[in-house]
Tab-separated table of C-alpha atoms in Angstrom:
chain	number	residue	atom	x	y	z
X	563	UNK	CA	49.616	-53.362	103.796
X	564	UNK	CA	45.896	-52.942	103.045
X	565	UNK	CA	46.442	-50.760	99.972
X	566	UNK	CA	49.139	-53.119	98.683
X	567	UNK	CA	46.844	-56.094	99.145
X	568	UNK	CA	43.962	-54.401	97.370
X	569	UNK	CA	46.216	-53.237	94.546
X	570	UNK	CA	47.614	-56.752	94.061
X	571	UNK	CA	44.163	-58.347	93.958
X	572	UNK	CA	42.740	-55.693	91.645
X	573	UNK	CA	45.714	-55.850	89.301
X	574	UNK	CA	45.572	-59.689	89.252
X	575	UNK	CA	41.862	-59.632	88.354
X	576	UNK	CA	42.445	-57.051	85.670
X	577	UNK	CA	45.440	-58.787	84.053
X	578	UNK	CA	45.103	-62.510	84.854
X	579	UNK	CA	47.098	-63.764	81.880
X	580	UNK	CA	49.984	-61.437	82.620
X	581	UNK	CA	49.985	-62.524	86.268
X	582	UNK	CA	50.025	-66.215	85.356
X	583	UNK	CA	52.770	-65.659	82.790
X	584	UNK	CA	54.905	-63.781	85.316
X	585	UNK	CA	54.355	-66.510	87.944
X	586	UNK	CA	55.370	-69.217	85.485
X	587	UNK	CA	58.478	-67.276	84.422
X	588	UNK	CA	59.622	-66.858	88.027
X	589	UNK	CA	58.895	-70.530	88.667
X	590	UNK	CA	60.936	-71.511	85.621
X	591	UNK	CA	63.896	-69.497	86.950
X	592	UNK	CA	63.718	-71.283	90.312
X	593	UNK	CA	63.192	-74.675	88.646
X	594	UNK	CA	66.307	-74.040	86.543
X	595	UNK	CA	68.331	-74.128	89.795
X	596	UNK	CA	67.074	-77.540	90.927
X	597	UNK	CA	69.455	-79.729	88.841
X	598	UNK	CA	72.350	-78.013	90.646
X	599	UNK	CA	71.189	-79.334	94.021
X	600	UNK	CA	73.903	-80.869	96.195
X	601	UNK	CA	72.910	-83.572	98.694
X	602	UNK	CA	74.575	-83.620	102.115
X	603	UNK	CA	73.713	-86.413	104.544
X	604	UNK	CA	76.750	-86.135	106.821
X	605	UNK	CA	75.533	-85.775	110.453
X	606	UNK	CA	78.742	-83.871	111.227
X	607	UNK	CA	77.546	-81.001	109.046
X	608	UNK	CA	74.594	-80.403	111.329
X	609	UNK	CA	77.020	-78.260	113.322
X	610	UNK	CA	78.700	-75.129	111.906
X	611	UNK	CA	82.385	-75.275	110.922
X	612	UNK	CA	83.275	-73.138	113.951
X	613	UNK	CA	81.489	-75.334	116.497
X	614	UNK	CA	83.987	-76.239	119.290
X	615	UNK	CA	82.920	-79.889	119.193
X	616	UNK	CA	83.449	-80.152	115.447
X	617	UNK	CA	86.746	-78.230	115.525
X	618	UNK	CA	88.073	-80.513	118.278
X	619	UNK	CA	86.940	-83.648	116.418
X	620	UNK	CA	88.613	-82.504	113.190
X	621	UNK	CA	91.814	-81.661	115.051
X	622	UNK	CA	91.973	-85.085	116.718
X	623	UNK	CA	91.421	-86.802	113.358
X	624	UNK	CA	94.189	-84.701	111.812
X	625	UNK	CA	96.735	-85.190	114.590
X	626	UNK	CA	96.281	-88.950	114.833
X	627	UNK	CA	95.686	-89.533	111.089
X	628	UNK	CA	92.327	-91.111	111.837
X	629	UNK	CA	90.021	-92.260	109.085
X	630	UNK	CA	86.906	-90.066	109.107
X	631	UNK	CA	84.688	-92.907	107.859
X	632	UNK	CA	84.665	-95.899	110.195
X	633	UNK	CA	82.013	-98.585	110.561
X	634	UNK	CA	81.947	-100.208	113.991
X	635	UNK	CA	80.758	-103.797	114.310
X	636	UNK	CA	79.833	-104.648	117.893
X	637	UNK	CA	79.685	-108.290	118.985
X	638	UNK	CA	77.846	-109.144	122.195
X	639	UNK	CA	77.464	-112.491	123.960
X	640	UNK	CA	75.862	-112.064	127.361
X	641	UNK	CA	77.358	-115.389	128.473
X	642	UNK	CA	80.869	-114.244	127.540
X	643	UNK	CA	82.845	-114.046	124.297
X	644	UNK	CA	85.962	-115.758	125.551
X	645	UNK	CA	85.130	-119.266	124.413
X	646	UNK	CA	86.355	-121.164	121.330
X	647	UNK	CA	83.077	-120.994	119.361
X	648	UNK	CA	82.482	-117.262	119.844
X	649	UNK	CA	86.112	-116.428	119.096
X	650	UNK	CA	85.979	-118.564	115.940
X	651	UNK	CA	82.931	-116.658	114.707
X	652	UNK	CA	84.564	-113.298	115.487
X	653	UNK	CA	87.682	-114.361	113.574
X	654	UNK	CA	85.716	-115.625	110.553
X	655	UNK	CA	83.553	-112.487	110.403
X	656	UNK	CA	86.666	-110.295	110.603
X	657	UNK	CA	88.420	-112.236	107.829
X	658	UNK	CA	85.435	-111.834	105.504
X	659	UNK	CA	85.116	-108.127	106.306
X	660	UNK	CA	88.780	-107.663	105.363
X	661	UNK	CA	87.998	-108.994	101.881
X	662	UNK	CA	85.131	-106.574	101.195
X	663	UNK	CA	85.739	-103.970	98.438
X	664	UNK	CA	85.876	-100.453	99.809
X	665	UNK	CA	87.274	-101.553	103.171
X	666	UNK	CA	90.759	-100.286	104.102
X	667	UNK	CA	91.815	-103.743	105.256
X	668	UNK	CA	95.274	-102.768	106.521
X	669	UNK	CA	93.716	-100.508	109.149
X	670	UNK	CA	90.859	-102.731	110.335
X	671	UNK	CA	91.149	-103.134	114.097
X	672	UNK	CA	89.734	-105.964	116.164
X	673	UNK	CA	90.757	-109.012	118.164
X	674	UNK	CA	91.732	-110.732	114.932
X	675	UNK	CA	93.992	-107.970	113.589
X	676	UNK	CA	95.461	-106.149	116.588
X	677	UNK	CA	98.937	-107.075	117.786
X	678	UNK	CA	99.750	-108.057	121.344
X	679	UNK	CA	102.931	-106.161	122.178
X	680	UNK	CA	104.702	-107.337	125.350
X	681	UNK	CA	108.194	-107.331	126.845
X	682	UNK	CA	109.965	-110.203	128.590
X	683	UNK	CA	113.533	-110.255	129.856
X	684	UNK	CA	114.247	-107.034	128.003
X	685	UNK	CA	112.998	-108.392	124.662
X	686	UNK	CA	110.043	-106.975	122.753
X	687	UNK	CA	107.483	-109.516	121.627
X	688	UNK	CA	104.904	-108.728	118.929
X	689	UNK	CA	102.375	-111.336	117.906
X	690	UNK	CA	98.795	-111.338	116.622
X	691	UNK	CA	96.378	-111.345	119.531
X	692	UNK	CA	93.990	-113.776	117.854
X	693	UNK	CA	96.302	-115.182	115.193
X	694	UNK	CA	95.065	-118.663	115.951
X	695	UNK	CA	91.642	-119.288	117.454
X	696	UNK	CA	91.825	-121.033	120.853
X	697	UNK	CA	90.541	-124.588	120.811
X	698	UNK	CA	90.522	-125.392	124.519
X	699	UNK	CA	90.184	-123.802	127.932
X	700	UNK	CA	93.940	-123.435	128.389
X	701	UNK	CA	94.319	-121.438	125.165
X	702	UNK	CA	91.338	-119.247	126.158
X	703	UNK	CA	92.999	-118.581	129.543
X	704	UNK	CA	96.181	-117.436	127.782
X	705	UNK	CA	94.167	-115.080	125.574
X	706	UNK	CA	92.259	-113.743	128.582
X	707	UNK	CA	95.517	-112.876	130.364
X	708	UNK	CA	96.876	-111.187	127.233
X	709	UNK	CA	93.712	-109.115	126.922
X	710	UNK	CA	93.331	-107.940	130.483
X	711	UNK	CA	96.988	-107.532	131.411
X	712	UNK	CA	97.509	-105.038	128.577
X	713	UNK	CA	95.945	-101.720	129.673
X	714	UNK	CA	95.468	-100.627	126.036
X	715	UNK	CA	93.034	-103.430	125.177
X	716	UNK	CA	90.224	-103.506	127.795
X	717	UNK	CA	87.523	-100.964	127.064
X	718	UNK	CA	88.469	-100.821	123.406
X	719	UNK	CA	88.674	-104.389	122.126
X	720	UNK	CA	87.023	-106.216	125.004
X	721	UNK	CA	84.594	-105.038	127.678
X	722	UNK	CA	85.470	-105.358	131.350
X	723	UNK	CA	83.067	-108.275	131.769
X	724	UNK	CA	84.289	-110.049	128.629
X	725	UNK	CA	80.876	-110.028	126.936
X	726	UNK	CA	81.475	-107.446	124.186
X	727	UNK	CA	84.067	-106.737	121.524
X	728	UNK	CA	84.246	-104.369	118.577
X	729	UNK	CA	85.648	-104.472	115.064
X	730	UNK	CA	86.604	-101.046	113.673
X	731	UNK	CA	86.253	-101.021	109.884
X	732	UNK	CA	87.590	-97.899	108.091
X	733	UNK	CA	86.254	-97.458	104.558
X	734	UNK	CA	87.518	-95.541	101.572
X	735	UNK	CA	86.158	-91.984	101.150
X	736	UNK	CA	84.362	-92.875	97.921
X	737	UNK	CA	82.832	-96.076	99.313
X	738	UNK	CA	79.117	-96.360	100.086
X	739	UNK	CA	78.703	-96.999	103.796
X	740	UNK	CA	75.200	-98.358	103.428
X	741	UNK	CA	76.293	-100.966	100.864
X	742	UNK	CA	79.267	-102.090	102.956
X	743	UNK	CA	77.058	-102.244	106.053
X	744	UNK	CA	74.626	-104.394	104.053
X	745	UNK	CA	77.461	-106.726	103.048
X	746	UNK	CA	78.549	-106.985	106.691
X	747	UNK	CA	74.983	-107.831	107.719
X	748	UNK	CA	75.037	-110.623	105.159
X	749	UNK	CA	78.310	-111.912	106.606
X	750	UNK	CA	77.125	-111.949	110.218
X	751	UNK	CA	73.814	-113.555	109.194
X	752	UNK	CA	75.812	-116.546	107.933
X	753	UNK	CA	77.514	-116.956	111.326
X	754	UNK	CA	74.546	-117.493	113.582
X	755	UNK	CA	75.118	-118.215	117.227
X	756	UNK	CA	74.383	-116.737	120.642
X	757	UNK	CA	76.221	-113.544	119.656
X	758	UNK	CA	74.398	-110.349	118.732
X	759	UNK	CA	76.052	-108.281	115.982
X	760	UNK	CA	75.442	-104.522	115.959
X	761	UNK	CA	76.530	-102.246	113.097
X	762	UNK	CA	76.961	-98.491	113.553
X	763	UNK	CA	79.159	-95.554	112.584
X	764	UNK	CA	78.985	-92.283	110.665
X	765	UNK	CA	79.127	-93.875	107.175
X	766	UNK	CA	76.166	-96.106	107.981
X	767	UNK	CA	74.145	-93.217	109.379
X	768	UNK	CA	75.084	-90.849	106.556
X	769	UNK	CA	74.331	-93.175	103.648
X	770	UNK	CA	71.233	-94.644	105.299
X	771	UNK	CA	69.940	-91.100	105.846
X	772	UNK	CA	70.608	-90.358	102.174
X	773	UNK	CA	68.683	-93.398	100.944
X	774	UNK	CA	65.807	-92.931	103.379
X	775	UNK	CA	65.640	-89.200	102.690
X	776	UNK	CA	64.906	-89.683	98.991
X	777	UNK	CA	62.594	-92.602	99.672
X	778	UNK	CA	60.507	-90.632	102.140
X	779	UNK	CA	60.539	-87.497	99.988
X	780	UNK	CA	59.351	-89.559	97.032
X	781	UNK	CA	56.642	-91.206	99.132
X	782	UNK	CA	55.216	-88.588	101.458
X	783	UNK	CA	55.118	-85.633	99.074
X	784	UNK	CA	52.877	-87.428	96.553
X	785	UNK	CA	50.804	-88.935	99.375
X	786	UNK	CA	50.245	-85.481	100.875
X	787	UNK	CA	49.327	-84.171	97.432
X	788	UNK	CA	46.878	-87.011	96.783
X	789	UNK	CA	45.195	-86.513	100.162
X	790	UNK	CA	44.841	-82.803	99.443
X	791	UNK	CA	43.414	-83.482	95.975
X	792	UNK	CA	40.885	-85.949	97.386
X	793	UNK	CA	39.720	-83.595	100.140
X	794	UNK	CA	39.527	-80.612	97.759
X	795	UNK	CA	37.501	-82.640	95.282
X	796	UNK	CA	35.053	-83.656	98.028
X	797	UNK	CA	34.749	-79.996	99.063
X	798	UNK	CA	34.394	-78.304	95.662
X	799	UNK	CA	33.634	-81.037	93.109
X	800	UNK	CA	35.638	-79.000	90.594
X	801	UNK	CA	38.761	-80.125	88.779
X	802	UNK	CA	39.668	-76.502	88.030
X	803	UNK	CA	39.558	-75.491	91.709
X	804	UNK	CA	41.580	-78.550	92.738
X	805	UNK	CA	44.174	-77.689	90.085
X	806	UNK	CA	44.308	-74.059	91.240
X	807	UNK	CA	44.850	-75.066	94.879
X	808	UNK	CA	47.532	-77.607	93.982
X	809	UNK	CA	49.240	-75.097	91.688
X	810	UNK	CA	49.810	-72.794	94.647
X	811	UNK	CA	51.413	-75.673	96.540
X	812	UNK	CA	53.602	-76.732	93.604
X	813	UNK	CA	54.770	-73.194	92.821
X	814	UNK	CA	55.685	-72.500	96.449
X	815	UNK	CA	57.670	-75.743	96.642
X	816	UNK	CA	59.612	-74.957	93.461
X	817	UNK	CA	60.292	-71.422	94.672
X	818	UNK	CA	61.507	-72.551	98.103
X	819	UNK	CA	63.710	-75.406	96.865
X	820	UNK	CA	65.010	-73.331	93.948
X	821	UNK	CA	65.906	-70.483	96.300
X	822	UNK	CA	67.636	-72.960	98.626
X	823	UNK	CA	69.813	-74.309	95.806
X	824	UNK	CA	70.469	-70.852	94.344
X	825	UNK	CA	71.702	-69.631	97.744
X	826	UNK	CA	74.396	-72.324	97.750
X	827	UNK	CA	72.843	-74.425	100.507
X	828	UNK	CA	72.904	-78.212	100.348
X	829	UNK	CA	69.822	-80.391	100.663
X	830	UNK	CA	70.109	-81.995	104.090
X	831	UNK	CA	67.881	-84.356	106.032
X	832	UNK	CA	65.697	-81.541	107.369
X	833	UNK	CA	65.406	-79.531	104.163
X	834	UNK	CA	64.262	-82.619	102.268
X	835	UNK	CA	60.963	-82.348	104.168
X	836	UNK	CA	60.253	-78.758	103.046
X	837	UNK	CA	57.864	-79.888	100.248
X	838	UNK	CA	55.655	-81.813	102.689
X	839	UNK	CA	55.385	-78.836	105.044
X	840	UNK	CA	54.581	-76.419	102.227
X	841	UNK	CA	51.953	-78.808	100.903
X	842	UNK	CA	50.147	-78.477	104.232
X	843	UNK	CA	50.696	-74.717	104.596
X	844	UNK	CA	49.284	-74.052	101.114
X	845	UNK	CA	45.842	-75.179	102.313
X	846	UNK	CA	45.300	-71.504	103.224
X	847	UNK	CA	43.959	-71.106	99.704
X	848	UNK	CA	41.016	-73.331	100.630
X	849	UNK	CA	39.529	-70.479	102.685
X	850	UNK	CA	39.744	-68.163	99.687
X	851	UNK	CA	38.138	-70.581	97.235
X	852	UNK	CA	35.465	-71.606	99.711
X	853	UNK	CA	34.406	-67.990	100.296
X	854	UNK	CA	34.624	-67.238	96.573
X	855	UNK	CA	32.230	-70.076	95.730
X	856	UNK	CA	29.589	-68.606	98.042
X	857	UNK	CA	30.123	-65.086	96.710
X	858	UNK	CA	29.950	-66.258	93.105
X	859	UNK	CA	26.695	-68.120	93.747
X	860	UNK	CA	25.195	-64.957	95.319
X	861	UNK	CA	26.481	-62.338	92.864
X	862	UNK	CA	26.886	-64.282	89.633
X	863	UNK	CA	29.736	-61.943	88.673
X	864	UNK	CA	33.188	-63.499	88.905
X	865	UNK	CA	35.162	-60.259	89.191
X	866	UNK	CA	32.915	-58.862	91.934
X	867	UNK	CA	32.978	-62.216	93.762
X	868	UNK	CA	36.773	-62.289	93.755
X	869	UNK	CA	37.137	-58.702	94.989
X	870	UNK	CA	34.589	-59.183	97.787
X	871	UNK	CA	36.174	-62.497	98.788
X	872	UNK	CA	39.639	-60.992	99.128
X	873	UNK	CA	38.251	-58.000	101.010
X	874	UNK	CA	36.797	-60.357	103.630
X	875	UNK	CA	39.268	-63.262	103.675
X	876	UNK	CA	42.430	-61.350	102.749
X	877	UNK	CA	43.347	-59.934	106.195
X	878	UNK	CA	43.143	-63.263	108.111
X	879	UNK	CA	45.048	-65.072	105.337
X	880	UNK	CA	47.809	-62.444	105.458
X	881	UNK	CA	48.096	-62.655	109.236
X	882	UNK	CA	48.017	-66.463	109.173
X	883	UNK	CA	50.779	-66.788	106.589
X	884	UNK	CA	52.948	-64.039	108.075
X	885	UNK	CA	52.824	-65.596	111.546
X	886	UNK	CA	53.586	-69.014	110.043
X	887	UNK	CA	56.538	-67.589	108.104
X	888	UNK	CA	57.812	-65.763	111.209
X	889	UNK	CA	57.540	-68.934	113.295
X	890	UNK	CA	59.609	-70.965	110.852
X	891	UNK	CA	62.072	-68.117	110.264
X	892	UNK	CA	62.716	-68.017	114.024
X	893	UNK	CA	64.507	-71.367	113.643
X	894	UNK	CA	67.297	-69.392	111.952
X	895	UNK	CA	68.606	-68.280	115.355
X	896	UNK	CA	69.390	-71.864	116.391
X	897	UNK	CA	72.890	-73.435	116.254
X	898	UNK	CA	72.040	-76.470	114.073
X	899	UNK	CA	72.699	-75.595	110.438
X	900	UNK	CA	70.122	-77.842	108.671
X	901	UNK	CA	67.401	-76.658	111.074
X	902	UNK	CA	68.261	-73.034	110.263
X	903	UNK	CA	68.122	-73.720	106.524
X	904	UNK	CA	64.854	-75.610	106.939
X	905	UNK	CA	63.232	-72.759	108.864
X	906	UNK	CA	64.382	-70.037	106.475
X	907	UNK	CA	63.204	-71.736	103.303
X	908	UNK	CA	59.901	-72.961	104.699
X	909	UNK	CA	59.355	-69.273	105.518
X	910	UNK	CA	60.297	-68.363	101.923
X	911	UNK	CA	57.848	-70.942	100.607
X	912	UNK	CA	55.138	-69.689	102.957
X	913	UNK	CA	55.546	-66.168	101.584
X	914	UNK	CA	55.271	-67.700	98.118
X	915	UNK	CA	51.991	-69.328	99.194
X	916	UNK	CA	50.780	-65.934	100.434
X	917	UNK	CA	51.701	-64.161	97.194
X	918	UNK	CA	50.150	-66.867	94.998
X	919	UNK	CA	47.003	-66.857	97.117
X	920	UNK	CA	46.448	-63.246	96.131
């Protein structure tokens, strides 16, 4: 390791232009992969395809022809939902949800759309459960009996205490869950009352993750870079040294993300934060530049200052980066796929930081 380190430093000092050209060529190859990046924000994909939980879930969806993308609208009134005003609001909200583009209206399930199937004197009776909204206590009592005498309805469409109901809203595969959830929030906001409306479901989580992921990546990566630039400027008062430090960070990020895309992995919630982590890890170069400034002031010879700096600082930098890379790579033994990908490619980027530091 020592001889390799010394050879790399010596060769880099002797042929700096060739080293920079080679680094830029490799970076260009990794950057060429970035437009092929595929984004995956589905929480289900956090588990491997062979996970028993995921296999069972997929099998249930297949056997019962369930829609994989369902938004659930919860309605809660702690004083009880079974009153004319609350039921009217539930019915109006459901009707407006049915008209939203992207909603599979024929399969929306809730008090307003589900049928009450009963038998009497050998005859089968099928009628909408909430076809007409009750207007008085007698009508509410009839609805209450229909709800709680049918064992299929309590626990699914009405809670045991009558304070909570749910509207199950399947959406088309190509629909944007976040946009539909936003439209539903607009609908419920126009029907204010004592009820609390809660919106959840995989499509909401998936598309919200996707939007927030890019927003946070676009915010925190530049913020981390700006903080690093400011601190480096205060330390060295040199634009060239700030640029050199930041170049190590940028190259390692491009290498890690390019390698991730080239390997066929998708960019998930965890892997979107790789640039921020590598920005912090690349601060190892500060130790090198700090020592080099002192050596250069003492010796006055740039080549000698660089060689002496790397002879002193090289071993701790190697050990620091290798232990950091090993720590992140250890996440690869875990069962959660995005965490494994995150750990592996932060380790790849850390090795890139180490190589560029030398």
